[in-house]
Every structure is written in C-alpha cells, then in structure tokens.
Amino acid sequence: LEAFLTPKDLEGLKLIVSAGPTREYLDPVRFLSNPSSGRMGYAVAEAARDRGAEVVLVAGPTSLPDPWGVQVVRVESALEMREAILAQYPWAEAVVMAAAVADYRPETTLADKEPKVEAERILRLVPNPDILKELGEKKGDRVLVGFAMETREGLERARGKLVRKNLDLIVLNWVNREGVGFGSLENEVVLLLRDGRVLELPRMPKRQVAHRILDFVKEFWKA
Ligand code: CTP
Ligand code: CA
C-alpha cells in the first residue's frame, strides 16, 4: 500500500544500493566481519523502489528477506562486493553505499579448517580496496552517497571522506548513541553535502531517513 501511495518522483532512476556487512574468511569456519544488520541499506532500496526507481541491491550477509521489486545480488566478501558493484556501475546513475565493508581481509583463505594454532601461524591481514573511492574516481555525472560511522570527530572525519571519495552526500551515523545505529530500527544522522550544507536530522525510523537521503539524490540527479 505504501508503495502505491508514494509519488513516483524517482521514476527511471537507475540506482545501486549496497547494504550489510562483508565477511572476510580465514578458513571455512572463521571470518572477520562487523555488526551491520543491513537495515539502513534495505530501507534505501525499498524507499527508492516505492518512488519508481530501478534498484539493484548488492547485499552482504544479512538476515533480511529480499525486498520485492528490487534486483538483489548476494555477496560475502569485499572483493565480491566490489566485483558486483563494478559490473552494474556503467548502467547506474546513482550509488548509495550503505554497506559496512570490512577494511581488512586475511591475506590467504585456507581451503580446510585447521587447528587454531595453524590458522594463527599464517594469519596476516591485508587492506581491502576502497570501493567507494574507486567509484568516485570514475564518477562521471553519477550521484554518489556514502556513509560514515563515527564515535568521535564525526563531522570532520565525515567531511574528509566526502572530499576524498568525491561524493555528493555523506550520511554521518553516531554509533555510540543509544537506540540508534547498528541493528536498530531508528537512526539519528547528519547529512553533509558537497556544497557545504549540513543537516542534522532528528531521530527517526530508517525508512524516513532513507527518504530524506533520496530527496538529495533526486536533487543532484536532476541537476
Ligand atoms: N567503503 C568502501 N570500501 C571500503 C571501505 C569503505 O566502499 N573498503 C565505503 C563505505 O561503504 C562507506 C564509506 O566508504 O559508504 C565510508 O566508510 P568508512 O568505513 O567510514 O570509511 P573508511 O574510508 O574505511 O575510513 P575508516 O578508516 O574511518 O574506516
Ligand atoms: Ca572503514
């Protein structure tokens, strides 16, 4: 019903949304990850669908069901997420990168489970590619939105990422505030825009945050 009642103001927009964590396997039973639930990204994908956008959702491991009316591509690792997003990028007019990409992965992934001392002996971490930065380098006239989870110096760090990754908008999430952030249904965010505008949004359901983000995607897409 909500989809039916929402004005189709993003009709024709070709949008990639990434969501959820990535898993970086050391062996078949051990991995490095983070507590991302995927809810914020899914909310963006569903809100955009309701507004008439064509949505490809590239999702890491989450417990959320596939949304209807959205093309879902399931991935696990950061390298797989990068491949999936780059494959869709030529088609896309906008990307909302809500995934919590693991910054590091084990240098090697063992084919078999070994005793932990054996796994420990070879455990070395290497940095994952910065997917969003790569998108920013071949941006063209696409709209790029990033997220930043910070516990301190949020505004400075988020602005740094906005500039470094060549984004139009970055969504700053405070992770140390009660009832918001990882896994929660609500969020309290600050939107930092390329042109210097800063909007502090009150605490609201993630679906509503998604609509506010999409209002700006629309503004930059039309411009
Ligand atoms: N991101 C990405 N690829 C990575 C890391 C992050 O695409 N390897 C994206 C995230 O999806 C997010 C934005 O970049 O939209 C900012 O993520 P964040 O982890 O805050 O930035 P980092 O550059 O990893 O900085 P930090 O050292 O603070 O983790
Ligand atoms: Ca990071």
Short mmCIF file of N, CA and C and ligand atoms in Angstrom, two decimals, residues 101-103 161 165, ligand 2:
data_model
loop_
_atom_site.label_atom_id
_atom_site.label_comp_id
_atom_site.label_asym_id
_atom_site.label_seq_id
_atom_site.Cartn_x
_atom_site.Cartn_y
_atom_site.Cartn_z
N VAL A 101 31.78 -2.18 4.72
CA VAL A 101 32.82 -3.00 4.09
C VAL A 101 33.97 -3.22 5.08
N ALA A 102 34.35 -4.47 5.28
CA ALA A 102 35.48 -4.74 6.18
C ALA A 102 36.74 -4.10 5.61
N ASP A 103 37.50 -3.44 6.44
CA ASP A 103 38.69 -2.73 5.96
C ASP A 103 39.85 -3.68 5.62
N LYS A 161 35.96 12.27 4.30
CA LYS A 161 35.59 11.15 3.42
C LYS A 161 34.79 11.64 2.22
N LYS A 165 36.56 10.82 -1.29
CA LYS A 165 35.91 9.83 -2.15
C LYS A 165 35.06 10.47 -3.25
CA CA B 2 36.26 1.53 7.27
#
